[in-house]
Coordinates of C-alpha atoms (C1' of nucleotides) in Angstrom, one line a residue:
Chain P
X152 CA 0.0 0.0 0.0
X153 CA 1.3 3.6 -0.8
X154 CA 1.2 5.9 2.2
X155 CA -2.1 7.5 2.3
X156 CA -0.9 10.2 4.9
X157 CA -0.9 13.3 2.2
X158 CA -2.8 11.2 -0.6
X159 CA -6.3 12.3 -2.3
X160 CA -7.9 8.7 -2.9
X161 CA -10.1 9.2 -5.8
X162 CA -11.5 5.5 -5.1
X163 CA -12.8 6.7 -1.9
X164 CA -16.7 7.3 -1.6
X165 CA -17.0 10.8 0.2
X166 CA -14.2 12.3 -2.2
X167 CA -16.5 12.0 -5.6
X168 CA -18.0 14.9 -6.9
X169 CA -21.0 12.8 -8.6
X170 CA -21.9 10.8 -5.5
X171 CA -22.2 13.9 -3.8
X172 CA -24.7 15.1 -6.7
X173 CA -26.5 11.8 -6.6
X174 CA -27.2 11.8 -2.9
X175 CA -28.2 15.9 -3.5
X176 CA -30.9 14.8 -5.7
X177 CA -32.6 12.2 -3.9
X178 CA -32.3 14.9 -1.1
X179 CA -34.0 17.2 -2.9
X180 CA -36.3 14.6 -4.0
X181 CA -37.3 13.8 -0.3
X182 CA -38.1 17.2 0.7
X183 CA -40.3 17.8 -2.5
X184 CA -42.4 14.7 -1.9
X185 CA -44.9 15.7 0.8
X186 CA -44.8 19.3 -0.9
X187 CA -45.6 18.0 -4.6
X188 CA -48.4 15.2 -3.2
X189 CA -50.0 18.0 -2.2
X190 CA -50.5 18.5 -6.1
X191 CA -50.9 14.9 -6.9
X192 CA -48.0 15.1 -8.7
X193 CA -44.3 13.2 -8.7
X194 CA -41.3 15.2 -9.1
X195 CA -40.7 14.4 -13.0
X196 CA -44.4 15.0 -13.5
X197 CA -43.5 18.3 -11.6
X198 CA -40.6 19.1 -13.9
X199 CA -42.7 18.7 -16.9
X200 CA -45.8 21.0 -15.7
X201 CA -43.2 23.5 -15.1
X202 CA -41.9 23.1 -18.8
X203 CA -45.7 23.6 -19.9
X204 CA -46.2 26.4 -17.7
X205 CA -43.4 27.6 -19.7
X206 CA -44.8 27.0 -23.3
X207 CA -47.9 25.3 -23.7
X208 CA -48.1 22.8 -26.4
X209 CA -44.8 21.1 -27.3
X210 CA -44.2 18.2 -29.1
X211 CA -42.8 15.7 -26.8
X212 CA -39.4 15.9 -28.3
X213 CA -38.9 19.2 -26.9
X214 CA -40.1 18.6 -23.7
X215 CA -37.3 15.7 -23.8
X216 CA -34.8 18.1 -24.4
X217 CA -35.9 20.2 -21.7
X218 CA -35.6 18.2 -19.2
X219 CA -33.1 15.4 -21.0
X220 CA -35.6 13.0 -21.3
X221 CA -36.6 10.4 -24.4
X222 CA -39.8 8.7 -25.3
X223 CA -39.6 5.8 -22.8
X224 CA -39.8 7.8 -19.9
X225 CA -42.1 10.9 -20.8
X226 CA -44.3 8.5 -23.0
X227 CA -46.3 6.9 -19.7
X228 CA -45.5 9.9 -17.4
X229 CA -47.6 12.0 -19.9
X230 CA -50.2 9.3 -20.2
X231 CA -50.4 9.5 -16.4
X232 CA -50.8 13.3 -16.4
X233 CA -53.5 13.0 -19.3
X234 CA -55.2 10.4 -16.8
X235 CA -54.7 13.2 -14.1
X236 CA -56.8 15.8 -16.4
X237 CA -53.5 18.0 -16.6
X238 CA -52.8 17.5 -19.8
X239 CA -54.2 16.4 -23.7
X240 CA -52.2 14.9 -26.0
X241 CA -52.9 15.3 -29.5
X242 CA -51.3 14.3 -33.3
X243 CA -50.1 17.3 -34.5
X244 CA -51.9 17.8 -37.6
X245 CA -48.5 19.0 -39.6
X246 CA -46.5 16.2 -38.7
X247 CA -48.5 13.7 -37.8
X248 CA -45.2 12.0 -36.0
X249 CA -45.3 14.2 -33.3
X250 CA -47.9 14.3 -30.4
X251 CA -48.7 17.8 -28.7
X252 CA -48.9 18.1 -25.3
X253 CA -51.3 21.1 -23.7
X254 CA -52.5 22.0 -20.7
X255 CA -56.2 21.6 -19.6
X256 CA -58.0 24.2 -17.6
X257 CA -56.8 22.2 -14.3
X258 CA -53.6 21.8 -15.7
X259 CA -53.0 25.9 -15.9
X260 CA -54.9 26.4 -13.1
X261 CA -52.2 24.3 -11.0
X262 CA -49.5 26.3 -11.3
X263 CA -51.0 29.1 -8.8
X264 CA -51.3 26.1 -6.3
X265 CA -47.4 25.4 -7.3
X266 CA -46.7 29.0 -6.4
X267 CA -45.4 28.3 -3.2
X268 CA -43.3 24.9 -3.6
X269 CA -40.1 27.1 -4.9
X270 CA -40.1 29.5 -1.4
X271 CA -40.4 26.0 0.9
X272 CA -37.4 24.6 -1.1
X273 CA -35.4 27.3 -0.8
X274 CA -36.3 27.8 3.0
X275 CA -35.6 24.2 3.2
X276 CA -32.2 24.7 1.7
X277 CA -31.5 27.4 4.5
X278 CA -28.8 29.0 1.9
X279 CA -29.2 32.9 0.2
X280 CA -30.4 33.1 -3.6
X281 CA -27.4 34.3 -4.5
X282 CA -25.5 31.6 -3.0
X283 CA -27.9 29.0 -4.5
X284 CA -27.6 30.5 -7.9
X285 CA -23.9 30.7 -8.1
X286 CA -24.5 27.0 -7.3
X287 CA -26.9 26.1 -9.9
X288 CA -24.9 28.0 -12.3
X289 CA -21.9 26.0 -11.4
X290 CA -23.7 22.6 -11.3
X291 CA -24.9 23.5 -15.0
X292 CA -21.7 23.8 -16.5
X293 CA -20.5 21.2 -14.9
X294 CA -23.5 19.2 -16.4
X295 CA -23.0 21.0 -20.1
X296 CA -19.4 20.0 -20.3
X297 CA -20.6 16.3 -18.9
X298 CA -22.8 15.8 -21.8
X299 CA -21.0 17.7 -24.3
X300 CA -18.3 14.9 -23.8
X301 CA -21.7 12.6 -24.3
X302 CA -22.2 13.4 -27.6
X303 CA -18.4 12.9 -28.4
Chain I
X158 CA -49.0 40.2 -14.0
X159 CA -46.4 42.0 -12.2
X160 CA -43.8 43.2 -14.6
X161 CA -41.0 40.5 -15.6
X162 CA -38.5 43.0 -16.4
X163 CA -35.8 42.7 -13.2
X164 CA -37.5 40.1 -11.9
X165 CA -36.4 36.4 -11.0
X166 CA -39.1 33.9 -11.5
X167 CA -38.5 30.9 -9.0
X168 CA -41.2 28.8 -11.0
X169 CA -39.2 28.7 -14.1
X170 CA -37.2 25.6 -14.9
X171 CA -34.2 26.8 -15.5
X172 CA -33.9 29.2 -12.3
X173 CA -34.3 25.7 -10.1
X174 CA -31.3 25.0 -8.2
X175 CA -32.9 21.2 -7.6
X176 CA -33.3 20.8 -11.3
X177 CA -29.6 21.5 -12.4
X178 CA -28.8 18.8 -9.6
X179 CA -31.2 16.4 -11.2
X180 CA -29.8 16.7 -14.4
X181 CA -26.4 16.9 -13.3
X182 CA -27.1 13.3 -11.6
X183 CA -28.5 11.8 -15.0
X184 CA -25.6 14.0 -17.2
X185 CA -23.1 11.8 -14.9
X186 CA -24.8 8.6 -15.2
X187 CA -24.5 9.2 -18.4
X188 CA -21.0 9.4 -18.9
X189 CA -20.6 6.7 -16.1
X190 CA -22.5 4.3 -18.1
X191 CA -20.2 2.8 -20.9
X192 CA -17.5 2.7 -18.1
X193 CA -19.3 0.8 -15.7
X194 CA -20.6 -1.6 -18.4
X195 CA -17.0 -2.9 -18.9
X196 CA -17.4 -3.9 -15.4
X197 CA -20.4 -5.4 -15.5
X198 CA -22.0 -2.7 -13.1
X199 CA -24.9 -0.1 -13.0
X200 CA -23.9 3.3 -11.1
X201 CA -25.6 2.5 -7.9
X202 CA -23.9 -0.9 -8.2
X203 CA -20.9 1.0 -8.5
X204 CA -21.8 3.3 -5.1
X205 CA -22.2 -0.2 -3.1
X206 CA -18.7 -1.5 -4.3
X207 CA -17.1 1.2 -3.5
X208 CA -18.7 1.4 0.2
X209 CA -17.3 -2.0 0.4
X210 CA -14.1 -1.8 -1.0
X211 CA -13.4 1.0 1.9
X212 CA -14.3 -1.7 4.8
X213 CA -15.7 -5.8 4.2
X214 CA -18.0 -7.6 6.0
X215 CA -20.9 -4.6 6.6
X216 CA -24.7 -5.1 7.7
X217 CA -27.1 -4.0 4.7
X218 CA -28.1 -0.9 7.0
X219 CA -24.4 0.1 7.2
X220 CA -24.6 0.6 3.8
X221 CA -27.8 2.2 3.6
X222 CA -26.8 4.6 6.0
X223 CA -23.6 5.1 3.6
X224 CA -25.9 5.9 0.4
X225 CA -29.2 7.4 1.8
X226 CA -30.8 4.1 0.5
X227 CA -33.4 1.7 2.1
X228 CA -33.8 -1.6 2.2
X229 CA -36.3 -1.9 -0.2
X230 CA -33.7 -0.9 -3.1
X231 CA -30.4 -2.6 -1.2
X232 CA -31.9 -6.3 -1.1
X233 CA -32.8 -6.6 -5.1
X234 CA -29.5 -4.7 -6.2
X235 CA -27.6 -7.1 -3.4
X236 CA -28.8 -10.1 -4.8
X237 CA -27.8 -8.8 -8.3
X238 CA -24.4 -8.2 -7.0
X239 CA -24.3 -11.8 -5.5
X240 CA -25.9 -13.4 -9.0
X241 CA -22.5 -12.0 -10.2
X242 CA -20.3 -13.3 -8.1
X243 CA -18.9 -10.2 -6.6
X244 CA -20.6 -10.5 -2.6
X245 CA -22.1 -12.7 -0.7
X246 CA -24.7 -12.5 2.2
X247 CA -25.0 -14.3 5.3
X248 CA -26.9 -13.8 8.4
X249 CA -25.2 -12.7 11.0
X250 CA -24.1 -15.2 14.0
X251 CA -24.7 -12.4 16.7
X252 CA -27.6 -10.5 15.3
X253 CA -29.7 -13.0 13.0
X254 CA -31.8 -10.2 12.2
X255 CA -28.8 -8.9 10.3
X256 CA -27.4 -9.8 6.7
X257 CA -23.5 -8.9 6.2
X258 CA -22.6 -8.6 2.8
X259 CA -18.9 -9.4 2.3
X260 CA -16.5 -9.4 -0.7
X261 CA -16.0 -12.4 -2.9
X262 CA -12.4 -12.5 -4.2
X263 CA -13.9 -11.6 -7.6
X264 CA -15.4 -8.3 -5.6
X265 CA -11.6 -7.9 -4.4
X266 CA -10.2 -8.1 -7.4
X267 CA -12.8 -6.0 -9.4
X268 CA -11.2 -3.1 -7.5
X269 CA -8.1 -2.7 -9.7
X270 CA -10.4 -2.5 -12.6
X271 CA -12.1 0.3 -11.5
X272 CA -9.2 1.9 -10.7
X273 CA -9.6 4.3 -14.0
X274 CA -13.0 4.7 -13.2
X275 CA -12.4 8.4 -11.6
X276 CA -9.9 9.6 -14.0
X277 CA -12.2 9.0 -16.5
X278 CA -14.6 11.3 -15.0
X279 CA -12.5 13.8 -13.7
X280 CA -11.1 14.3 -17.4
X281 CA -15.0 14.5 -18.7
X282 CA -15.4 17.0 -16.3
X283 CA -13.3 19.4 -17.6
X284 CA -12.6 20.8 -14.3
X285 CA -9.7 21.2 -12.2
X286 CA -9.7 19.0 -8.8
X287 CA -9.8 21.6 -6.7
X288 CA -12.6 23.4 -8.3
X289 CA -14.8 19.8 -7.6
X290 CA -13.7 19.7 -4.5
X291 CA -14.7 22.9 -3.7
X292 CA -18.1 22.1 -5.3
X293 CA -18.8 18.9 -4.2
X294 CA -17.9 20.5 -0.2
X295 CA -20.8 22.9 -1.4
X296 CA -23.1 20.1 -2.7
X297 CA -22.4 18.2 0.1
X298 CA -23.4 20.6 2.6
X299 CA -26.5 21.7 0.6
X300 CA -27.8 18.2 0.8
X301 CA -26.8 17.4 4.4
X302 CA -29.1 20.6 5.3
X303 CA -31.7 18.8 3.1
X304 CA -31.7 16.0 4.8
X305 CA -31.8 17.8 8.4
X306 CA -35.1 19.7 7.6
X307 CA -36.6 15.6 6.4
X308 CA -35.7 14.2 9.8
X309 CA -38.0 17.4 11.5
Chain G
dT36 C1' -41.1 -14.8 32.6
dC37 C1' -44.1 -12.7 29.5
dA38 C1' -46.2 -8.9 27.0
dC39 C1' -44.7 -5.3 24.2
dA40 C1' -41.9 -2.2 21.5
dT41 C1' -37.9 -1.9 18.5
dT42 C1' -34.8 -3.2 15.0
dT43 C1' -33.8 -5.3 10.6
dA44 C1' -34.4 -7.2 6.1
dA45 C1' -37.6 -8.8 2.8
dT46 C1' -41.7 -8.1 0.0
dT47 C1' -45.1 -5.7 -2.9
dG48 C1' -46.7 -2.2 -5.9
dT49 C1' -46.0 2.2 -8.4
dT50 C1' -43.1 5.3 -10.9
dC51 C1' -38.8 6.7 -13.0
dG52 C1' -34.9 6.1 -16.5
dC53 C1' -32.9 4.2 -20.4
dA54 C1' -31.4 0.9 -24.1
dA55 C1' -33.2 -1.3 -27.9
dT56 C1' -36.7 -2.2 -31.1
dT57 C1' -40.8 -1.2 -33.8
dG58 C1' -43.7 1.2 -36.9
dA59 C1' -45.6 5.1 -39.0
dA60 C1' -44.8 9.7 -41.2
dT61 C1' -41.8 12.6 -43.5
dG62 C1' -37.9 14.0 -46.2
dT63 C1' -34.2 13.1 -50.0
dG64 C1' -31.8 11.6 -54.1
dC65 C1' -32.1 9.8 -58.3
Chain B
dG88 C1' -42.5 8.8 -58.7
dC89 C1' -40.0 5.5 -55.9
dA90 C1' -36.5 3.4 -53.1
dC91 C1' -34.1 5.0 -49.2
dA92 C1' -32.8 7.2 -44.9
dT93 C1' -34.5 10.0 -41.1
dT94 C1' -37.5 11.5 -37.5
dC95 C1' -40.7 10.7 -33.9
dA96 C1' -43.5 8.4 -30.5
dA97 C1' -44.6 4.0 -28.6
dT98 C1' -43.3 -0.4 -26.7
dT99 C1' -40.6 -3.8 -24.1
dG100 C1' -37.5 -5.3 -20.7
dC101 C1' -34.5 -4.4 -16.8
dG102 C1' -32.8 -1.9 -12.9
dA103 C1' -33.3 1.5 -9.6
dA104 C1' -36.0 4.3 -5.8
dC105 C1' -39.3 4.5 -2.3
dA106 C1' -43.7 3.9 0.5
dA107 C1' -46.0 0.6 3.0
dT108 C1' -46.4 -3.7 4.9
dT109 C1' -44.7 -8.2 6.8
dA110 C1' -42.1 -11.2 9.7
dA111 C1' -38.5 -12.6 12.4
dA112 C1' -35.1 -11.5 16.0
dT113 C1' -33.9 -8.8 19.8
dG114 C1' -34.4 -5.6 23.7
dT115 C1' -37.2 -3.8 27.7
dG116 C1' -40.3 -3.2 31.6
dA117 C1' -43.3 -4.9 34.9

DNA sequence: TCACATTTAATTGTTCGCAATTGAATGTGC
DNA sequence: GCACATTCAATTGCGAACAATTAAATGTGA
């Protein structure tokens, strides 16, 4: 064994960068859940309301490049809002490939119930917005460069 | 509507500090991927190996406790691990309630083979080491806060 | 000792996440 | 116009992730 007295051990568990990450998100993903039942809704579900409250009737494709998502996953998440009365989904009539996704009436009208979930996160987070958006800004070039090195 | 102009929308997608952590998970799962597949693991695979490359012989809640994951993920993904050879699980002599999941030789041995592992992702981060440090200190903290406000 | 709570892992059911494949619609080159 | 590739969503199969429940082993108090 080399002396580990000075040594960075890259193998080790609480020294990697995307474990720390991983463990982040299920964090965050615990202290959304009794927030986002509230709504009825999961926290992908939640992600792609927010899309929709964004811009309302998207082909699925963009909605997967939102969020970087494909077919298999929004496919029955989107079937599951549709069963929730969030959203329709509907052959575009141009391109008969795609499927547009819009918001119902209870689907728009959610997002003023959704109002608050953002301020109980960040109180949760017990950090200053300006310290949590250096973060985020941080985290998402990390991620850019990641999948930039994705797509060779 | 109150006026966008200087104004910083905490609904929208892209201002979420929790949604550049989600995607900076999948971004790194991603590039972990093709690694891991030479070695015959998934990431969270991966996560349990290297808990038990740092100490042998460790009670399913140890590990748990490691990774933030329960029981009801650890069992299946434990008895994946043991269909390939790399641990095995036996009850524990003092505590039968207990199962301690120890290192085949192949487990040992799979060590040296992942040794690149972290290289591999350090260089698709595009980052210096410090820099992750620094960030995965800030991560770290941000979810350990998380998880304070989950247990009350 | 005996009733009772606690600890621990396993099980069940639902939802993600993704690779791989399928099939229909569209675009392209000749 | 017709073969061909491309685009897009849906499907299938597998592996997480977690809530809720079950069941066995252990600890505790009267």
């Amino acid at each position: 064994m080399a002396r580990k007295s000075s040594t960075f051990d890259p193998q080790k568990l609480d020294n990697q960068i995307c474990f720390a990450v991983y463990s982040a998100a299920h964090a965050f993903n615990r202290v959304y859940k009794p927030l986002l039942d509230r709504l009825g809704l999961t926290y992908p579900q939640y992600l792609v309301m927010l899309v929709l409250w964004e811009r309302d009737d998207v082909p699925v494709k963009d909605i997967g490049e939102k969020l970087f998502l494909d077919s298999g996953t929004l496919t029955p998440l989107l079937k599951r809002l549709e069963a929730a009365h969030l959203v329709r989904r509907t052959r575009s009539r141009e391109d008969e490939r795609q499927v547009l996704i819009s918001l119902t009436p209870q689907g728009h009208a959610l997002k003023e119930k959704a109002r608050a979930v953002p301020q109980s996160i960040l109180a949760a987070s017990d950090c200053s917005v300006s310290e949590l958006v250096t973060m985020k800004d941080e985290i998402v070039a990390l991620r850019d460069r990641l999948n930039a090195v994705i797509g060779e």
